[in-house]
């Protein structure tokens, strides 16, 4: 195949994947919503979880997005230096978003800042958002595709605490966000927490944390313990589905961290809503695609 044909092949596969994740939640989210719903006794949360399940069924039956806010597309790219289309990646991701916008269809969510017009194609200056991780000595390309909604994962919050604030300060910061911004973000939430050395490193990690599967844990035992403590603490607030009250507030808490300067604690929170539309696909150098988040799609057909 020529380079142009390969670019078209990958563009079509990414566009198909983006359109799919707009309609079908990843397997881990579906399983977690079922688990949480099955443990509610009160009538209102039970009905809300049933409505979420019905929403998923109807989205597939009617072939349309499961939430009206299909977000800004954000891609986390982990690309090998030897992946054959590395030079074409940014342009083809943009084109894939345009294709998916018309095929899915997706709501038009890209407004040019300062010029104040909607491009009506979901692409614009700097959108879709693309975060890059370059992987040496690899010929593969991993993509996390994420529909970042205006009420959930786009707002977020980050700050740098004084070192004396300690882990109690991190806890206070996270819990404060849950009773304000968290409530607005269609719970149950997947809470991403970044703990790092500055405001921007913490913010980026809080988004990266949302790419991790539900039920996974930070590899550091103390951080994993804090994930569990925060999960229990936020659940105890009792936000319930859609913030209407219930036994659970979250699908999980994922912390990502780096080392930090001794005089700073950077902390950030970023949440995914119950409609946590993120997908993960790995392309090999022949552009065969392996999706491990959705058993519902095969991009090679
Ligand atoms: S928070 Fe999530 S489910 Fe609620 S409107 Fe936004 S994207 Fe949709």
Short mmCIF file of N, CA, C and O in Angstrom, two decimals, residues 164-245:
data_model
loop_
_atom_site.label_atom_id
_atom_site.label_comp_id
_atom_site.label_asym_id
_atom_site.label_seq_id
_atom_site.Cartn_x
_atom_site.Cartn_y
_atom_site.Cartn_z
N UNK A 164 3.46 22.03 54.03
CA UNK A 164 2.91 21.66 55.33
C UNK A 164 1.49 21.11 55.23
O UNK A 164 1.00 20.48 56.16
N UNK A 165 0.83 21.36 54.10
CA UNK A 165 -0.55 20.87 53.94
C UNK A 165 -0.59 19.35 53.93
O UNK A 165 -1.57 18.74 54.35
N UNK A 166 0.48 18.74 53.43
CA UNK A 166 0.59 17.28 53.46
C UNK A 166 -0.53 16.57 52.73
O UNK A 166 -1.26 17.17 51.94
N UNK A 167 -0.64 15.27 53.03
CA UNK A 167 -1.65 14.47 52.35
C UNK A 167 -3.06 14.82 52.84
O UNK A 167 -4.04 14.63 52.11
N UNK A 168 -3.14 15.41 54.05
CA UNK A 168 -4.44 15.89 54.52
C UNK A 168 -4.92 17.03 53.61
O UNK A 168 -6.11 17.13 53.30
N UNK A 169 -3.97 17.88 53.20
CA UNK A 169 -4.33 18.98 52.30
C UNK A 169 -4.81 18.47 50.96
O UNK A 169 -5.74 19.02 50.37
N UNK A 170 -4.17 17.41 50.47
CA UNK A 170 -4.61 16.81 49.20
C UNK A 170 -6.04 16.28 49.36
O UNK A 170 -6.92 16.50 48.51
N UNK A 171 -6.29 15.63 50.49
CA UNK A 171 -7.62 15.07 50.74
C UNK A 171 -8.67 16.17 50.81
O UNK A 171 -9.74 16.06 50.20
N UNK A 172 -8.36 17.24 51.55
CA UNK A 172 -9.30 18.38 51.66
C UNK A 172 -9.63 18.93 50.28
O UNK A 172 -10.79 19.19 49.96
N UNK A 173 -8.57 19.10 49.46
CA UNK A 173 -8.76 19.68 48.13
C UNK A 173 -9.69 18.81 47.29
O UNK A 173 -10.63 19.29 46.66
N UNK A 174 -9.45 17.50 47.32
CA UNK A 174 -10.27 16.59 46.50
C UNK A 174 -11.71 16.58 46.98
O UNK A 174 -12.65 16.71 46.19
N UNK A 175 -11.91 16.47 48.30
CA UNK A 175 -13.28 16.38 48.82
C UNK A 175 -14.05 17.68 48.57
O UNK A 175 -15.24 17.65 48.27
N UNK A 176 -13.37 18.82 48.69
CA UNK A 176 -14.05 20.10 48.40
C UNK A 176 -14.56 20.14 46.97
O UNK A 176 -15.66 20.64 46.70
N UNK A 177 -13.78 19.61 46.06
CA UNK A 177 -14.21 19.63 44.65
C UNK A 177 -15.43 18.73 44.42
O UNK A 177 -16.29 19.00 43.61
N UNK A 178 -15.49 17.65 45.19
CA UNK A 178 -16.56 16.68 44.97
C UNK A 178 -17.93 17.25 45.29
O UNK A 178 -18.94 16.90 44.67
N UNK A 179 -18.00 18.15 46.29
CA UNK A 179 -19.31 18.68 46.67
C UNK A 179 -19.72 19.88 45.82
O UNK A 179 -20.82 20.40 45.96
N UNK A 180 -18.85 20.33 44.93
CA UNK A 180 -19.22 21.46 44.06
C UNK A 180 -19.19 20.99 42.61
O UNK A 180 -20.22 20.63 42.02
N UNK A 181 -18.00 20.90 42.08
CA UNK A 181 -17.86 20.52 40.67
C UNK A 181 -18.28 19.08 40.42
O UNK A 181 -18.93 18.77 39.40
N UNK A 182 -18.01 18.18 41.37
CA UNK A 182 -18.37 16.77 41.18
C UNK A 182 -19.86 16.57 41.01
O UNK A 182 -20.32 15.80 40.17
N UNK A 183 -20.62 17.33 41.76
CA UNK A 183 -22.08 17.21 41.72
C UNK A 183 -22.63 17.58 40.36
O UNK A 183 -23.65 17.07 39.91
N UNK A 184 -21.93 18.48 39.68
CA UNK A 184 -22.38 19.00 38.39
C UNK A 184 -22.06 18.06 37.24
O UNK A 184 -22.44 18.29 36.10
N UNK A 185 -21.33 16.98 37.54
CA UNK A 185 -20.73 16.18 36.46
C UNK A 185 -21.38 14.82 36.25
O UNK A 185 -20.73 13.89 35.78
N UNK A 186 -22.67 14.69 36.57
CA UNK A 186 -23.39 13.44 36.34
C UNK A 186 -22.72 12.22 36.98
O UNK A 186 -22.17 11.36 36.29
N UNK A 187 -22.75 12.13 38.34
CA UNK A 187 -22.21 10.95 39.01
C UNK A 187 -23.00 9.69 38.66
O UNK A 187 -24.13 9.81 38.18
N UNK A 188 -22.44 8.50 38.94
CA UNK A 188 -21.19 8.23 39.65
C UNK A 188 -19.97 8.55 38.80
O UNK A 188 -19.96 8.32 37.59
N UNK A 189 -18.95 9.09 39.47
CA UNK A 189 -17.79 9.65 38.78
C UNK A 189 -16.60 8.70 38.81
O UNK A 189 -16.46 7.92 39.74
N UNK A 190 -15.77 8.82 37.80
CA UNK A 190 -14.41 8.29 37.92
C UNK A 190 -13.55 9.50 38.24
O UNK A 190 -13.52 10.46 37.47
N UNK A 191 -12.91 9.50 39.39
CA UNK A 191 -12.16 10.67 39.86
C UNK A 191 -10.67 10.47 39.56
O UNK A 191 -10.07 9.50 40.03
N UNK A 192 -10.12 11.37 38.77
CA UNK A 192 -8.69 11.34 38.48
C UNK A 192 -7.99 12.37 39.35
O UNK A 192 -8.39 13.53 39.38
N UNK A 193 -6.96 11.96 40.07
CA UNK A 193 -6.21 12.87 40.94
C UNK A 193 -4.75 12.85 40.51
O UNK A 193 -4.16 11.77 40.36
N UNK A 194 -4.19 14.03 40.29
CA UNK A 194 -2.76 14.14 40.00
C UNK A 194 -2.06 14.73 41.21
O UNK A 194 -2.51 15.74 41.76
N UNK A 195 -0.99 14.11 41.67
CA UNK A 195 -0.18 14.66 42.77
C UNK A 195 1.24 14.76 42.22
O UNK A 195 1.86 13.75 41.91
N UNK A 196 1.73 16.00 42.10
CA UNK A 196 3.01 16.19 41.40
C UNK A 196 3.70 17.44 41.92
O UNK A 196 3.47 17.86 43.06
N UNK A 197 4.49 18.08 41.07
CA UNK A 197 5.36 19.15 41.58
C UNK A 197 4.92 20.56 41.21
O UNK A 197 5.47 21.53 41.69
N UNK A 198 3.94 20.65 40.35
CA UNK A 198 3.50 21.98 39.89
C UNK A 198 2.06 21.87 39.41
O UNK A 198 1.51 20.77 39.30
N UNK A 199 1.50 23.02 39.08
CA UNK A 199 0.09 23.02 38.72
C UNK A 199 -0.16 22.27 37.40
O UNK A 199 -1.11 21.51 37.25
N UNK A 200 0.76 22.46 36.43
CA UNK A 200 0.50 21.83 35.12
C UNK A 200 0.83 20.34 35.11
O UNK A 200 0.16 19.56 34.43
N UNK A 201 1.84 19.92 35.90
CA UNK A 201 2.14 18.48 35.92
C UNK A 201 1.02 17.72 36.64
O UNK A 201 0.63 16.63 36.24
N UNK A 202 0.49 18.32 37.70
CA UNK A 202 -0.61 17.67 38.42
C UNK A 202 -1.85 17.61 37.53
O UNK A 202 -2.56 16.58 37.49
N UNK A 203 -2.12 18.70 36.81
CA UNK A 203 -3.32 18.74 35.96
C UNK A 203 -3.26 17.66 34.88
O UNK A 203 -4.24 16.94 34.63
N UNK A 204 -2.11 17.55 34.25
CA UNK A 204 -1.96 16.55 33.18
C UNK A 204 -2.13 15.13 33.72
O UNK A 204 -2.79 14.29 33.11
N UNK A 205 -1.56 14.89 34.90
CA UNK A 205 -1.67 13.54 35.49
C UNK A 205 -3.11 13.23 35.90
O UNK A 205 -3.54 12.07 35.84
N UNK A 206 -3.84 14.25 36.33
CA UNK A 206 -5.23 13.99 36.74
C UNK A 206 -6.06 13.55 35.53
O UNK A 206 -7.00 12.76 35.66
N UNK A 207 -5.71 14.04 34.36
CA UNK A 207 -6.40 13.58 33.13
C UNK A 207 -5.90 12.20 32.74
O UNK A 207 -6.69 11.31 32.39
N UNK A 208 -4.60 11.99 32.83
CA UNK A 208 -4.04 10.68 32.49
C UNK A 208 -4.64 9.59 33.38
O UNK A 208 -4.86 8.45 32.94
N UNK A 209 -4.91 9.93 34.64
CA UNK A 209 -5.48 8.96 35.58
C UNK A 209 -6.83 8.43 35.08
O UNK A 209 -7.20 7.30 35.39
N UNK A 210 -7.54 9.27 34.33
CA UNK A 210 -8.86 8.85 33.84
C UNK A 210 -8.77 7.85 32.70
O UNK A 210 -9.77 7.24 32.32
N UNK A 211 -7.58 7.67 32.15
CA UNK A 211 -7.41 6.68 31.07
C UNK A 211 -7.23 5.28 31.65
O UNK A 211 -7.40 4.29 30.95
N UNK A 212 -6.91 5.19 32.92
CA UNK A 212 -6.69 3.88 33.55
C UNK A 212 -8.01 3.14 33.72
O UNK A 212 -9.05 3.75 33.99
N UNK A 213 -7.98 1.79 33.63
CA UNK A 213 -9.22 1.04 33.82
C UNK A 213 -9.80 1.20 35.22
O UNK A 213 -9.04 1.39 36.19
N UNK A 214 -11.11 1.11 35.32
CA UNK A 214 -11.76 1.11 36.63
C UNK A 214 -11.32 -0.16 37.37
O UNK A 214 -11.30 -1.25 36.79
N UNK A 215 -10.96 0.00 38.64
CA UNK A 215 -10.52 -1.16 39.43
C UNK A 215 -9.01 -1.33 39.42
O UNK A 215 -8.49 -2.16 40.16
N UNK A 216 -8.31 -0.55 38.59
CA UNK A 216 -6.83 -0.62 38.62
C UNK A 216 -6.33 0.22 39.79
O UNK A 216 -7.06 1.07 40.32
N UNK A 217 -5.08 -0.01 40.18
CA UNK A 217 -4.54 0.72 41.34
C UNK A 217 -3.18 1.30 41.01
O UNK A 217 -2.43 0.75 40.20
N UNK A 218 -2.85 2.40 41.67
CA UNK A 218 -1.51 2.98 41.57
C UNK A 218 -0.50 1.94 42.05
O UNK A 218 -0.76 1.21 43.00
N UNK A 219 0.65 1.86 41.38
CA UNK A 219 1.61 0.81 41.73
C UNK A 219 2.30 1.05 43.07
O UNK A 219 2.87 0.14 43.65
N UNK A 220 2.23 2.28 43.58
CA UNK A 220 2.79 2.58 44.91
C UNK A 220 1.73 2.22 45.96
O UNK A 220 0.58 2.68 45.88
N UNK A 221 2.12 1.42 46.96
CA UNK A 221 1.14 0.92 47.94
C UNK A 221 0.47 2.05 48.72
O UNK A 221 -0.73 2.00 49.00
N UNK A 222 1.23 3.10 49.06
CA UNK A 222 0.63 4.21 49.82
C UNK A 222 -0.36 4.99 48.96
O UNK A 222 -1.42 5.40 49.43
N UNK A 223 0.01 5.18 47.68
CA UNK A 223 -0.92 5.88 46.77
C UNK A 223 -2.19 5.04 46.56
O UNK A 223 -3.30 5.58 46.52
N UNK A 224 -2.01 3.72 46.44
CA UNK A 224 -3.17 2.84 46.27
C UNK A 224 -4.07 2.90 47.50
O UNK A 224 -5.30 2.89 47.40
N UNK A 225 -3.44 3.00 48.68
CA UNK A 225 -4.24 3.10 49.91
C UNK A 225 -5.03 4.41 49.91
O UNK A 225 -6.20 4.45 50.31
N UNK A 226 -4.39 5.47 49.44
CA UNK A 226 -5.08 6.77 49.40
C UNK A 226 -6.24 6.73 48.39
O UNK A 226 -7.29 7.34 48.62
N UNK A 227 -6.06 6.01 47.28
CA UNK A 227 -7.17 5.84 46.33
C UNK A 227 -8.39 5.25 47.03
O UNK A 227 -9.52 5.70 46.86
N UNK A 228 -8.15 4.22 47.83
CA UNK A 228 -9.25 3.54 48.52
C UNK A 228 -9.88 4.44 49.58
O UNK A 228 -11.11 4.52 49.71
N UNK A 229 -9.02 5.17 50.32
CA UNK A 229 -9.56 6.06 51.37
C UNK A 229 -10.42 7.17 50.74
O UNK A 229 -11.48 7.51 51.25
N UNK A 230 -9.91 7.72 49.63
CA UNK A 230 -10.68 8.77 48.96
C UNK A 230 -11.99 8.21 48.40
O UNK A 230 -13.04 8.85 48.48
N UNK A 231 -11.92 7.01 47.84
CA UNK A 231 -13.14 6.39 47.30
C UNK A 231 -14.19 6.23 48.40
O UNK A 231 -15.35 6.61 48.23
N UNK A 232 -13.76 5.72 49.56
CA UNK A 232 -14.70 5.54 50.67
C UNK A 232 -15.23 6.89 51.16
O UNK A 232 -16.42 7.03 51.45
N UNK A 233 -14.32 7.88 51.24
CA UNK A 233 -14.73 9.20 51.72
C UNK A 233 -15.71 9.88 50.79
O UNK A 233 -16.70 10.48 51.23
N UNK A 234 -15.47 9.79 49.48
CA UNK A 234 -16.37 10.45 48.53
C UNK A 234 -17.70 9.69 48.47
O UNK A 234 -18.77 10.29 48.39
N UNK A 235 -17.64 8.37 48.55
CA UNK A 235 -18.90 7.60 48.59
C UNK A 235 -19.74 8.00 49.79
O UNK A 235 -20.97 8.06 49.71
N UNK A 236 -19.06 8.30 50.92
CA UNK A 236 -19.79 8.65 52.14
C UNK A 236 -20.57 9.97 52.00
O UNK A 236 -21.51 10.21 52.74
N UNK A 237 -20.18 10.80 51.00
CA UNK A 237 -20.94 12.04 50.76
C UNK A 237 -22.34 11.68 50.24
O UNK A 237 -23.30 12.42 50.44
N UNK A 238 -22.43 10.52 49.56
CA UNK A 238 -23.75 10.02 49.12
C UNK A 238 -24.33 10.76 47.93
O UNK A 238 -25.54 10.98 47.86
N UNK A 239 -23.47 11.16 46.98
CA UNK A 239 -23.99 11.88 45.80
C UNK A 239 -25.04 11.05 45.07
O UNK A 239 -26.06 11.56 44.63
N UNK A 240 -24.75 9.75 44.91
CA UNK A 240 -25.69 8.89 44.18
C UNK A 240 -25.71 9.21 42.70
O UNK A 240 -25.11 10.20 42.26
N UNK A 241 -26.42 8.39 41.90
CA UNK A 241 -26.46 8.63 40.45
C UNK A 241 -27.10 9.99 40.15
O UNK A 241 -28.12 10.34 40.74
N UNK A 242 -26.48 10.73 39.28
CA UNK A 242 -26.94 12.07 38.87
C UNK A 242 -27.00 13.05 40.04
O UNK A 242 -27.69 14.06 39.97
N UNK A 243 -26.32 12.73 41.15
CA UNK A 243 -26.33 13.63 42.30
C UNK A 243 -27.64 13.64 43.05
O UNK A 243 -27.89 14.54 43.86
N UNK A 244 -28.47 12.61 42.82
CA UNK A 244 -29.81 12.58 43.43
C UNK A 244 -29.83 11.79 44.73
O UNK A 244 -30.89 11.50 45.26
N UNK A 245 -28.66 11.40 45.23
CA UNK A 245 -28.57 10.65 46.47
C UNK A 245 -28.51 9.16 46.24
O UNK A 245 -29.19 8.64 45.35
#
